[in-house]
PDB file of C-alpha atoms in Angstrom:
ATOM      1  CA  MET H   1      -3.301  11.729 -10.658  1.00 46.00           C
ATOM      2  CA  ALA H   2      -1.945   8.766 -12.870  1.00 47.00           C
ATOM      3  CA  GLN H   3       1.790   7.995 -11.954  1.00 71.00           C
ATOM      4  CA  ARG H   4       3.368   4.948 -12.838  1.00 83.00           C
ATOM      5  CA  LEU H   5       6.867   3.762 -12.000  1.00 90.00           C
ATOM      6  CA  THR H   6       9.153   2.842 -14.817  1.00 90.00           C
ATOM      7  CA  GLY H   7      12.744   1.902 -15.206  1.00 92.00           C
ATOM      8  CA  PRO H   8      15.169   1.775 -12.121  1.00 90.00           C
ATOM      9  CA  GLN H   9      12.431   2.963  -9.767  1.00 90.00           C
ATOM     10  CA  LEU H  10      10.103  -0.060 -10.880  1.00 93.00           C
ATOM     11  CA  ASP H  11      12.991  -2.322 -10.469  1.00 93.00           C
ATOM     12  CA  ARG H  12      13.748  -1.115  -6.829  1.00 93.00           C
ATOM     13  CA  ALA H  13      10.119  -1.263  -6.149  1.00 94.00           C
ATOM     14  CA  VAL H  14       9.646  -4.679  -7.162  1.00 95.00           C
ATOM     15  CA  ALA H  15      12.900  -5.630  -5.214  1.00 95.00           C
ATOM     16  CA  LEU H  16      11.506  -4.131  -2.056  1.00 96.00           C
ATOM     17  CA  VAL H  17       8.295  -6.217  -2.387  1.00 96.00           C
ATOM     18  CA  ARG H  18      10.390  -9.264  -2.672  1.00 94.00           C
ATOM     19  CA  ALA H  19      12.452  -8.343   0.381  1.00 95.00           C
ATOM     20  CA  ALA H  20       9.567  -7.733   2.467  1.00 95.00           C
ATOM     21  CA  ALA H  21       7.766 -11.064   1.505  1.00 93.00           C
ATOM     22  CA  GLU H  22      11.034 -12.922   2.222  1.00 92.00           C
ATOM     23  CA  ALA H  23      11.578 -11.239   5.635  1.00 92.00           C
ATOM     24  CA  ASP H  24       8.061 -11.555   6.840  1.00 92.00           C
ATOM     25  CA  GLY H  25       6.806 -14.672   5.300  1.00 89.00           C
ATOM     26  CA  VAL H  26       3.835 -13.227   3.712  1.00 91.00           C
ATOM     27  CA  ARG H  27       3.173 -11.004   0.563  1.00 92.00           C
ATOM     28  CA  PRO H  28       3.151  -7.299   1.483  1.00 95.00           C
ATOM     29  CA  LEU H  29       0.874  -6.615  -1.541  1.00 96.00           C
ATOM     30  CA  SER H  30      -2.237  -8.285  -3.105  1.00 95.00           C
ATOM     31  CA  GLU H  31      -1.818  -9.870  -6.356  1.00 94.00           C
ATOM     32  CA  GLU H  32      -3.804  -6.994  -7.960  1.00 94.00           C
ATOM     33  CA  ALA H  33      -1.573  -4.420  -6.537  1.00 95.00           C
ATOM     34  CA  GLU H  34       1.518  -6.284  -7.683  1.00 95.00           C
ATOM     35  CA  LEU H  35       0.138  -6.489 -11.258  1.00 95.00           C
ATOM     36  CA  ARG H  36      -0.594  -2.921 -11.287  1.00 95.00           C
ATOM     37  CA  LEU H  37       2.989  -2.120  -9.993  1.00 95.00           C
ATOM     38  CA  ARG H  38       4.455  -3.987 -12.840  1.00 94.00           C
ATOM     39  CA  HIS H  39       1.883  -3.171 -15.582  1.00 93.00           C
ATOM     40  CA  GLY H  40      -0.085  -0.023 -14.576  1.00 91.00           C
ATOM     41  CA  GLY H  41      -3.525   0.190 -13.441  1.00 87.00           C
ATOM     42  CA  PRO H  42      -6.354   2.742 -13.844  1.00 87.00           C
ATOM     43  CA  ASP H  43      -5.709   6.137 -14.977  1.00 86.00           C
ATOM     44  CA  ASP H  44      -6.796   7.606 -11.582  1.00 88.00           C
ATOM     45  CA  GLY H  45      -4.436   5.445  -9.546  1.00 92.00           C
ATOM     46  CA  ARG H  46      -1.063   5.976  -8.781  1.00 93.00           C
ATOM     47  CA  ASP H  47       2.336   4.430  -7.330  1.00 94.00           C
ATOM     48  CA  VAL H  48       3.829   6.106  -4.310  1.00 94.00           C
ATOM     49  CA  LEU H  49       7.496   5.815  -3.529  1.00 93.00           C
ATOM     50  CA  LEU H  50       9.542   6.963  -0.664  1.00 93.00           C
ATOM     51  CA  GLU H  51      13.158   7.251  -0.734  1.00 88.00           C
ATOM     52  CA  ALA H  52      15.592   7.774   2.075  1.00 85.00           C
ATOM     53  CA  ASP H  53      19.485   8.112   1.871  1.00 81.00           C
ATOM     54  CA  GLY H  54      19.133   7.457  -1.909  1.00 80.00           C
ATOM     55  CA  ALA H  55      17.513   4.201  -1.529  1.00 84.00           C
ATOM     56  CA  VAL H  56      13.861   2.924  -1.942  1.00 88.00           C
ATOM     57  CA  ALA H  57      12.513   2.880   1.559  1.00 95.00           C
ATOM     58  CA  ALA H  58       8.793   2.467   1.024  1.00 97.00           C
ATOM     59  CA  TYR H  59       6.244   1.651  -1.541  1.00 97.00           C
ATOM     60  CA  ALA H  60       2.366   2.162  -1.904  1.00 97.00           C
ATOM     61  CA  ARG H  61      -0.369   1.654  -4.408  1.00 97.00           C
ATOM     62  CA  LEU H  62      -3.462   3.862  -4.435  1.00 96.00           C
ATOM     63  CA  ASP H  63      -6.460   3.259  -6.346  1.00 94.00           C
ATOM     64  CA  ARG H  64     -10.176   4.620  -6.588  1.00 92.00           C
ATOM     65  CA  ASP H  65     -12.890   2.184  -5.327  1.00 88.00           C
ATOM     66  CA  ALA H  66     -16.709   2.585  -5.203  1.00 84.00           C
ATOM     67  CA  ASP H  67     -16.504   4.462  -1.971  1.00 87.00           C
ATOM     68  CA  GLY H  68     -13.219   6.478  -1.991  1.00 94.00           C
ATOM     69  CA  TRP H  69      -9.737   5.313  -2.252  1.00 96.00           C
ATOM     70  CA  GLN H  70      -8.035   1.900  -1.641  1.00 96.00           C
ATOM     71  CA  ALA H  71      -4.326   1.475  -0.751  1.00 97.00           C
ATOM     72  CA  GLU H  72      -1.593  -1.101   0.235  1.00 97.00           C
ATOM     73  CA  PHE H  73       1.904  -0.218   1.261  1.00 97.00           C
ATOM     74  CA  VAL H  74       5.149  -1.770   2.318  1.00 97.00           C
ATOM     75  CA  VAL H  75       8.216  -0.408   4.262  1.00 96.00           C
ATOM     76  CA  HIS H  76      11.698  -2.148   3.534  1.00 96.00           C
ATOM     77  CA  PRO H  77      12.399  -4.573   6.281  1.00 94.00           C
ATOM     78  CA  GLN H  78      15.953  -2.936   6.937  1.00 93.00           C
ATOM     79  CA  ARG H  79      14.265   0.482   7.284  1.00 93.00           C
ATOM     80  CA  ARG H  80      11.567  -0.029   9.822  1.00 92.00           C
ATOM     81  CA  ARG H  81      10.960   1.597  13.066  1.00 91.00           C
ATOM     82  CA  ARG H  82      12.097   4.846  11.621  1.00 91.00           C
ATOM     83  CA  GLY H  83       8.892   6.642  11.025  1.00 93.00           C
ATOM     84  CA  LEU H  84       8.499   5.585   7.298  1.00 95.00           C
ATOM     85  CA  GLY H  85       5.369   3.857   7.728  1.00 95.00           C
ATOM     86  CA  THR H  86       3.850   6.883   9.418  1.00 96.00           C
ATOM     87  CA  ALA H  87       5.095   9.100   6.722  1.00 95.00           C
ATOM     88  CA  THR H  88       3.757   6.693   4.050  1.00 96.00           C
ATOM     89  CA  ALA H  89       0.378   6.500   5.803  1.00 97.00           C
ATOM     90  CA  ALA H  90       0.063  10.419   6.208  1.00 96.00           C
ATOM     91  CA  GLN H  91       1.091  10.796   2.555  1.00 96.00           C
ATOM     92  CA  LEU H  92      -1.888   8.488   1.455  1.00 96.00           C
ATOM     93  CA  GLU H  93      -4.437  10.256   3.680  1.00 96.00           C
ATOM     94  CA  GLU H  94      -3.256  13.573   2.081  1.00 96.00           C
ATOM     95  CA  LEU H  95      -3.804  12.157  -1.424  1.00 95.00           C
ATOM     96  CA  ALA H  96      -7.012  10.856  -0.466  1.00 95.00           C
ATOM     97  CA  GLY H  97      -8.283  14.067   0.600  1.00 94.00           C
ATOM     98  CA  HIS H  98     -11.573  14.133   2.526  1.00 94.00           C
ATOM     99  CA  ALA H  99     -12.696  10.880   0.810  1.00 95.00           C
ATOM    100  CA  ARG H 100     -12.793   7.437   2.660  1.00 95.00           C
ATOM    101  CA  LEU H 101      -9.486   5.733   2.730  1.00 97.00           C
ATOM    102  CA  ALA H 102      -9.282   1.796   2.782  1.00 97.00           C
ATOM    103  CA  VAL H 103      -5.829   0.277   3.523  1.00 97.00           C
ATOM    104  CA  TRP H 104      -5.018  -3.444   3.291  1.00 97.00           C
ATOM    105  CA  ALA H 105      -2.492  -4.962   5.856  1.00 96.00           C
ATOM    106  CA  HIS H 106      -1.460  -8.335   4.619  1.00 96.00           C
ATOM    107  CA  GLY H 107      -0.554 -11.060   7.452  1.00 91.00           C
ATOM    108  CA  GLU H 108      -2.056  -8.899  10.195  1.00 87.00           C
ATOM    109  CA  LEU H 109       1.594  -8.325  11.492  1.00 90.00           C
ATOM    110  CA  PRO H 110       2.218  -6.373  14.755  1.00 90.00           C
ATOM    111  CA  GLY H 111       3.502  -3.356  13.121  1.00 91.00           C
ATOM    112  CA  SER H 112       0.693  -2.767  10.852  1.00 94.00           C
ATOM    113  CA  THR H 113      -1.829  -3.004  13.454  1.00 94.00           C
ATOM    114  CA  GLU H 114       0.016  -0.738  15.720  1.00 95.00           C
ATOM    115  CA  LEU H 115       0.337   1.955  12.867  1.00 96.00           C
ATOM    116  CA  ALA H 116      -3.356   1.679  11.978  1.00 96.00           C
ATOM    117  CA  THR H 117      -4.654   1.999  15.488  1.00 95.00           C
ATOM    118  CA  ALA H 118      -2.211   4.913  16.264  1.00 95.00           C
ATOM    119  CA  ARG H 119      -3.877   6.765  13.211  1.00 95.00           C
ATOM    120  CA  GLY H 120      -7.204   6.164  14.315  1.00 95.00           C
ATOM    121  CA  TRP H 121      -8.331   3.766  11.498  1.00 97.00           C
ATOM    122  CA  ALA H 122     -10.895   1.394  12.330  1.00 96.00           C
ATOM    123  CA  ARG H 123     -10.877  -2.448  11.354  1.00 96.00           C
ATOM    124  CA  ALA H 124     -13.533  -2.917   8.514  1.00 95.00           C
ATOM    125  CA  ARG H 125     -12.810  -6.484   6.997  1.00 94.00           C
ATOM    126  CA  THR H 126     -10.840  -9.533   7.620  1.00 96.00           C
ATOM    127  CA  LEU H 127      -9.948 -11.900   4.823  1.00 96.00           C
ATOM    128  CA  LEU H 128      -8.967 -15.305   6.107  1.00 97.00           C
ATOM    129  CA  GLN H 129      -6.379 -17.615   4.470  1.00 97.00           C
ATOM    130  CA  MET H 130      -7.384 -21.223   5.141  1.00 97.00           C
ATOM    131  CA  ARG H 131      -5.266 -24.250   4.168  1.00 98.00           C
ATOM    132  CA  MET H 132      -5.789 -27.995   3.779  1.00 97.00           C
ATOM    133  CA  PRO H 133      -3.555 -31.045   3.033  1.00 98.00           C
ATOM    134  CA  LEU H 134      -4.092 -32.611  -0.380  1.00 98.00           C
ATOM    135  CA  ALA H 135      -3.250 -36.174   0.760  1.00 96.00           C
ATOM    136  CA  ASP H 136      -6.777 -37.117   1.438  1.00 91.00           C
ATOM    137  CA  VAL H 137      -8.281 -35.810  -1.733  1.00 95.00           C
ATOM    138  CA  ASP H 138      -9.734 -38.208  -4.095  1.00 94.00           C
ATOM    139  CA  PRO H 139      -7.197 -38.294  -7.235  1.00 94.00           C
ATOM    140  CA  GLU H 140      -9.985 -39.515  -9.533  1.00 94.00           C
ATOM    141  CA  PRO H 141     -13.309 -38.087  -8.522  1.00 94.00           C
ATOM    142  CA  SER H 142     -16.641 -38.774 -10.338  1.00 91.00           C
ATOM    143  CA  PRO H 143     -18.974 -35.907  -9.452  1.00 92.00           C
ATOM    144  CA  ALA H 144     -22.603 -36.246 -10.136  1.00 88.00           C
ATOM    145  CA  LEU H 145     -23.153 -33.724 -13.129  1.00 92.00           C
ATOM    146  CA  PRO H 146     -26.325 -33.327 -14.885  1.00 91.00           C
ATOM    147  CA  ASP H 147     -26.453 -35.370 -18.168  1.00 91.00           C
ATOM    148  CA  ASP H 148     -26.159 -32.088 -20.199  1.00 92.00           C
ATOM    149  CA  VAL H 149     -23.326 -30.664 -18.307  1.00 95.00           C
ATOM    150  CA  VAL H 150     -19.611 -31.153 -19.242  1.00 94.00           C
ATOM    151  CA  VAL H 151     -16.483 -29.856 -17.471  1.00 96.00           C
ATOM    152  CA  ARG H 152     -13.402 -28.990 -19.849  1.00 96.00           C
ATOM    153  CA  PRO H 153     -10.342 -26.885 -19.250  1.00 98.00           C
ATOM    154  CA  PHE H 154     -10.333 -23.026 -20.111  1.00 98.00           C
ATOM    155  CA  ARG H 155      -9.523 -22.218 -23.800  1.00 97.00           C
ATOM    156  CA  PRO H 156      -7.487 -19.085 -24.075  1.00 97.00           C
ATOM    157  CA  GLY H 157      -8.651 -16.547 -26.750  1.00 97.00           C
ATOM    158  CA  VAL H 158     -12.192 -18.326 -27.004  1.00 96.00           C
ATOM    159  CA  ASP H 159     -13.740 -18.416 -23.352  1.00 97.00           C
ATOM    160  CA  GLU H 160     -12.848 -15.064 -21.921  1.00 98.00           C
ATOM    161  CA  ASP H 161     -16.110 -13.403 -22.593  1.00 97.00           C
ATOM    162  CA  ALA H 162     -18.110 -16.103 -21.323  1.00 97.00           C
ATOM    163  CA  TRP H 163     -16.116 -16.411 -18.245  1.00 97.00           C
ATOM    164  CA  LEU H 164     -16.105 -12.847 -17.389  1.00 97.00           C
ATOM    165  CA  ALA H 165     -19.859 -12.707 -17.618  1.00 96.00           C
ATOM    166  CA  VAL H 166     -20.368 -15.564 -15.256  1.00 96.00           C
ATOM    167  CA  ASN H 167     -17.776 -14.276 -12.902  1.00 95.00           C
ATOM    168  CA  ALA H 168     -19.459 -10.902 -12.657  1.00 94.00           C
ATOM    169  CA  ALA H 169     -22.964 -12.570 -12.070  1.00 94.00           C
ATOM    170  CA  ALA H 170     -21.446 -15.019  -9.394  1.00 92.00           C
ATOM    171  CA  PHE H 171     -19.600 -12.194  -7.438  1.00 91.00           C
ATOM    172  CA  ALA H 172     -21.866  -9.307  -8.144  1.00 87.00           C
ATOM    173  CA  SER H 173     -21.707  -8.314  -4.416  1.00 83.00           C
ATOM    174  CA  HIS H 174     -17.843  -8.941  -4.174  1.00 75.00           C
ATOM    175  CA  PRO H 175     -15.873  -5.683  -3.626  1.00 67.00           C
ATOM    176  CA  GLU H 176     -13.049  -6.786  -5.904  1.00 75.00           C
ATOM    177  CA  GLN H 177     -13.647 -10.198  -7.773  1.00 80.00           C
ATOM    178  CA  GLY H 178     -16.772  -9.215  -9.397  1.00 74.00           C
ATOM    179  CA  GLY H 179     -15.250  -6.161 -11.212  1.00 84.00           C
ATOM    180  CA  MET H 180     -12.582  -8.245 -13.118  1.00 91.00           C
ATOM    181  CA  THR H 181     -12.090  -6.812 -16.675  1.00 93.00           C
ATOM    182  CA  ARG H 182     -10.842  -8.472 -19.884  1.00 95.00           C
ATOM    183  CA  ARG H 183      -7.501  -6.945 -19.264  1.00 95.00           C
ATOM    184  CA  ASP H 184      -7.391  -8.200 -15.730  1.00 94.00           C
ATOM    185  CA  LEU H 185      -8.069 -11.628 -17.021  1.00 97.00           C
ATOM    186  CA  GLU H 186      -5.509 -11.327 -19.774  1.00 97.00           C
ATOM    187  CA  LEU H 187      -2.782 -10.192 -17.470  1.00 96.00           C
ATOM    188  CA  ARG H 188      -3.178 -13.175 -15.422  1.00 97.00           C
ATOM    189  CA  GLU H 189      -3.208 -15.422 -18.400  1.00 98.00           C
ATOM    190  CA  ALA H 190       0.275 -13.900 -19.216  1.00 97.00           C
ATOM    191  CA  GLU H 191       1.561 -14.791 -15.859  1.00 96.00           C
ATOM    192  CA  GLU H 192       4.090 -17.752 -15.547  1.00 95.00           C
ATOM    193  CA  TRP H 193       1.683 -19.675 -13.110  1.00 96.00           C
ATOM    194  CA  PHE H 194      -1.042 -19.699 -15.391  1.00 98.00           C
ATOM    195  CA  ASP H 195      -2.311 -23.110 -16.545  1.00 98.00           C
ATOM    196  CA  PRO H 196      -5.323 -23.487 -18.583  1.00 98.00           C
ATOM    197  CA  ALA H 197      -5.511 -27.209 -17.534  1.00 98.00           C
ATOM    198  CA  GLY H 198      -6.220 -26.211 -14.024  1.00 98.00           C
ATOM    199  CA  PHE H 199      -8.952 -23.787 -15.145  1.00 98.00           C
ATOM    200  CA  LEU H 200     -11.916 -25.890 -15.185  1.00 98.00           C
ATOM    201  CA  LEU H 201     -15.374 -24.613 -16.697  1.00 98.00           C
ATOM    202  CA  ALA H 202     -18.623 -26.397 -16.566  1.00 97.00           C
ATOM    203  CA  TRP H 203     -20.761 -25.944 -19.710  1.00 97.00           C
ATOM    204  CA  ARG H 204     -24.560 -26.910 -20.569  1.00 94.00           C
ATOM    205  CA  SER H 205     -25.175 -27.863 -24.117  1.00 85.00           C
ATOM    206  CA  THR H 206     -28.302 -26.398 -25.421  1.00 76.00           C
ATOM    207  CA  GLY H 207     -28.180 -27.936 -28.829  1.00 71.00           C
ATOM    208  CA  ASP H 208     -27.242 -24.655 -30.653  1.00 74.00           C
ATOM    209  CA  ASP H 209     -24.653 -23.433 -28.202  1.00 85.00           C
ATOM    210  CA  ASP H 210     -23.090 -23.961 -24.961  1.00 92.00           C
ATOM    211  CA  VAL H 211     -23.990 -22.040 -21.739  1.00 95.00           C
ATOM    212  CA  LEU H 212     -21.188 -21.419 -19.074  1.00 97.00           C
ATOM    213  CA  LEU H 213     -22.695 -22.411 -15.591  1.00 97.00           C
ATOM    214  CA  GLY H 214     -19.460 -22.118 -13.345  1.00 96.00           C
ATOM    215  CA  SER H 215     -15.909 -22.614 -13.008  1.00 97.00           C
ATOM    216  CA  HIS H 216     -13.026 -23.493 -10.702  1.00 97.00           C
ATOM    217  CA  TRP H 217      -9.738 -21.634 -11.538  1.00 98.00           C
ATOM    218  CA  THR H 218      -6.960 -23.202  -9.696  1.00 98.00           C
ATOM    219  CA  LYS H 219      -3.531 -21.588  -9.058  1.00 98.00           C
ATOM    220  CA  VAL H 220      -0.030 -23.268  -8.251  1.00 98.00           C
ATOM    221  CA  HIS H 221       2.286 -20.914  -6.086  1.00 96.00           C
ATOM    222  CA  PRO H 222       5.880 -21.630  -6.990  1.00 94.00           C
ATOM    223  CA  PRO H 223       8.438 -22.468  -4.255  1.00 93.00           C
ATOM    224  CA  GLY H 224       9.076 -19.584  -1.835  1.00 88.00           C
ATOM    225  CA  ASP H 225       5.775 -17.804  -2.804  1.00 90.00           C
ATOM    226  CA  ALA H 226       3.363 -19.232  -0.242  1.00 91.00           C
ATOM    227  CA  ALA H 227       5.597 -21.740   1.354  1.00 91.00           C
ATOM    228  CA  ASP H 228       9.075 -23.310   0.904  1.00 91.00           C
ATOM    229  CA  GLU H 229       7.493 -25.761  -1.611  1.00 96.00           C
ATOM    230  CA  ALA H 230       4.749 -25.214  -4.159  1.00 97.00           C
ATOM    231  CA  VAL H 231       1.319 -24.577  -2.636  1.00 98.00           C
ATOM    232  CA  GLY H 232      -2.093 -24.949  -4.767  1.00 98.00           C
ATOM    233  CA  GLU H 233      -4.903 -22.411  -4.505  1.00 98.00           C
ATOM    234  CA  VAL H 234      -8.586 -22.436  -5.001  1.00 97.00           C
ATOM    235  CA  TYR H 235      -8.033 -19.315  -6.832  1.00 97.00           C
ATOM    236  CA  VAL H 236     -11.814 -18.442  -8.178  1.00 96.00           C
ATOM    237  CA  LEU H 237     -14.801 -20.955  -7.675  1.00 94.00           C
ATOM    238  CA  GLY H 238     -17.932 -19.423  -8.936  1.00 93.00           C
ATOM    239  CA  VAL H 239     -21.322 -20.713 -10.193  1.00 94.00           C
ATOM    240  CA  ALA H 240     -23.746 -18.647 -12.202  1.00 95.00           C
ATOM    241  CA  PRO H 241     -27.011 -17.505 -10.234  1.00 94.00           C
ATOM    242  CA  GLN H 242     -29.231 -19.617 -12.535  1.00 93.00           C
ATOM    243  CA  ALA H 243     -27.177 -22.801 -11.879  1.00 93.00           C
ATOM    244  CA  GLN H 244     -27.514 -22.798  -8.166  1.00 90.00           C
ATOM    245  CA  GLY H 245     -28.914 -26.026  -6.810  1.00 89.00           C
ATOM    246  CA  LEU H 246     -27.195 -28.143  -9.456  1.00 90.00           C
ATOM    247  CA  ARG H 247     -24.407 -28.941  -6.984  1.00 90.00           C
ATOM    248  CA  LEU H 248     -21.786 -27.675  -9.314  1.00 93.00           C
ATOM    249  CA  GLY H 249     -19.818 -25.987  -6.692  1.00 92.00           C
ATOM    250  CA  ARG H 250     -18.859 -29.324  -5.021  1.00 91.00           C
ATOM    251  CA  ALA H 251     -18.366 -30.954  -8.327  1.00 94.00           C
ATOM    252  CA  LEU H 252     -15.970 -28.300  -9.533  1.00 95.00           C
ATOM    253  CA  THR H 253     -14.188 -28.221  -6.174  1.00 94.00           C
ATOM    254  CA  ASP H 254     -13.431 -32.066  -6.137  1.00 94.00           C
ATOM    255  CA  LEU H 255     -12.353 -31.833  -9.727  1.00 96.00           C
ATOM    256  CA  GLY H 256     -10.077 -28.748  -9.004  1.00 97.00           C
ATOM    257  CA  LEU H 257      -8.519 -30.296  -5.817  1.00 97.00           C
ATOM    258  CA  ALA H 258      -7.859 -33.622  -7.779  1.00 97.00           C
ATOM    259  CA  HIS H 259      -6.012 -31.577 -10.463  1.00 98.00           C
ATOM    260  CA  LEU H 260      -3.851 -30.052  -7.936  1.00 98.00           C
ATOM    261  CA  ARG H 261      -3.161 -33.209  -6.184  1.00 98.00           C
ATOM    262  CA  GLY H 262      -2.238 -34.807  -9.575  1.00 97.00           C
ATOM    263  CA  ARG H 263       0.389 -31.776  -9.983  1.00 97.00           C
ATOM    264  CA  GLY H 264       2.106 -33.418  -6.922  1.00 97.00           C
ATOM    265  CA  LEU H 265       1.237 -30.730  -4.579  1.00 98.00           C
ATOM    266  CA  ARG H 266       0.861 -31.539  -0.854  1.00 98.00           C
ATOM    267  CA  GLU H 267      -1.161 -28.449   0.217  1.00 98.00           C
ATOM    268  CA  VAL H 268      -3.862 -25.999  -0.918  1.00 98.00           C
ATOM    269  CA  LEU H 269      -4.999 -22.597   0.247  1.00 98.00           C
ATOM    270  CA  LEU H 270      -8.049 -20.477  -0.229  1.00 97.00           C
ATOM    271  CA  TYR H 271      -9.327 -16.913   0.970  1.00 96.00           C
ATOM    272  CA  VAL H 272     -12.552 -16.287   2.435  1.00 94.00           C
ATOM    273  CA  GLU H 273     -14.336 -13.234   4.213  1.00 92.00           C
ATOM    274  CA  ALA H 274     -14.048 -13.842   8.048  1.00 95.00           C
ATOM    275  CA  ASP H 275     -17.633 -12.599   8.441  1.00 94.00           C
ATOM    276  CA  ASN H 276     -18.994 -15.517   5.909  1.00 91.00           C
ATOM    277  CA  THR H 277     -19.673 -17.754   8.769  1.00 92.00           C
ATOM    278  CA  ALA H 278     -21.361 -20.138   6.414  1.00 87.00           C
ATOM    279  CA  ALA H 279     -18.472 -20.408   4.054  1.00 89.00           C
ATOM    280  CA  VAL H 280     -15.958 -20.607   6.757  1.00 94.00           C
ATOM    281  CA  SER H 281     -17.833 -23.384   8.625  1.00 93.00           C
ATOM    282  CA  LEU H 282     -18.274 -25.346   5.260  1.00 87.00           C
ATOM    283  CA  TYR H 283     -14.507 -24.996   4.554  1.00 91.00           C
ATOM    284  CA  GLU H 284     -13.790 -26.256   8.005  1.00 94.00           C
ATOM    285  CA  LYS H 285     -15.861 -29.246   7.697  1.00 90.00           C
ATOM    286  CA  SER H 286     -14.240 -29.952   4.551  1.00 89.00           C
ATOM    287  CA  GLY H 287     -10.586 -30.033   6.416  1.00 93.00           C
ATOM    288  CA  PHE H 288      -9.518 -26.496   5.863  1.00 95.00           C
ATOM    289  CA  THR H 289      -7.964 -24.750   8.921  1.00 97.00           C
ATOM    290  CA  ARG H 290      -7.300 -21.014   9.382  1.00 96.00           C
ATOM    291  CA  PHE H 291      -3.612 -20.146   8.411  1.00 95.00           C
ATOM    292  CA  SER H 292      -3.429 -16.217   8.301  1.00 94.00           C
ATOM    293  CA  ALA H 293      -5.461 -13.142   7.904  1.00 96.00           C
ATOM    294  CA  ASP H 294      -5.372  -9.769   5.929  1.00 97.00           C
ATOM    295  CA  VAL H 295      -7.207  -6.908   7.492  1.00 97.00           C
ATOM    296  CA  GLN H 296      -8.647  -3.812   5.728  1.00 96.00           C
ATOM    297  CA  TRP H 297      -8.504  -0.836   7.911  1.00 97.00           C
ATOM    298  CA  HIS H 298     -10.572   2.385   7.096  1.00 97.00           C
ATOM    299  CA  ARG H 299     -10.106   6.101   7.703  1.00 94.00           C
ATOM    300  CA  SER H 300     -13.727   7.416   7.384  1.00 85.00           C
ATOM    301  CA  ALA H 301     -14.426  10.258   4.980  1.00 76.00           C
ATOM    302  CA  SER H 302     -14.337  13.751   6.595  1.00 73.00           C
ATOM    303  CA  ARG H 303     -16.115  16.890   5.567  1.00 56.00           C
ATOM    304  CA  PRO H 304     -14.055  19.558   3.556  1.00 59.00           C
TER     305      PRO H 304
END
């Protein structure tokens, strides 16, 4: 099934994604889908392009997941309400065959909800985006760390394997984050926004070697991406299972937020599953408020 866009088709698809983001005020694809559009993805995935009147009208990304297929798609803002969303959804259903199909709708826009319910898809997951001002963040925190633990920036070309192992363990039950590969990491390291100074790793010295216990990877969205001005993100915050109870999560959070404030940013965002009530409550008590939501819709598997 592998099919990747190249040349003018790729350029037009990227332009479509940017046009939709500007018109809707929300990115129509996840970061992972955009990376796969630009760089390619797994061999069993594919890019789907719909054209109308000689122009690119809709784009979709379709990939395998543990339970079937997962997709994201977007219709050009100037070509909506012409049946193209329905046509794209129908093509994705056909490509998925009888397997389960999960489709992400970013920003929970009215049109996506209308289309999903019309096709009989069921709401399965909701991912909240929460935001907080950075004005009240301590610019020079002094977190209480164990005597044998030190926090230092990520070292490209050195720390990848250690971080991937801890990330997989920390997010073993997470549908996307826990499966990040070396290539996934290196693609992000090659992005313009990547800054190792904002990728903080907590290490324990054992005498012979250091053991990674957790990390806080921050990200800075450039102006026009998440807001008119640059916005920080708690991109990945994870602690190894064996390090739970050391309060590393709080320490790494404080250090990462201080780093973002030090960059002159005024706001930070993060993503959290809506049904993770404990985490949502914790973030709300920390000053985060709900900003938007992404919804995953499911078309259940059917018998052949």
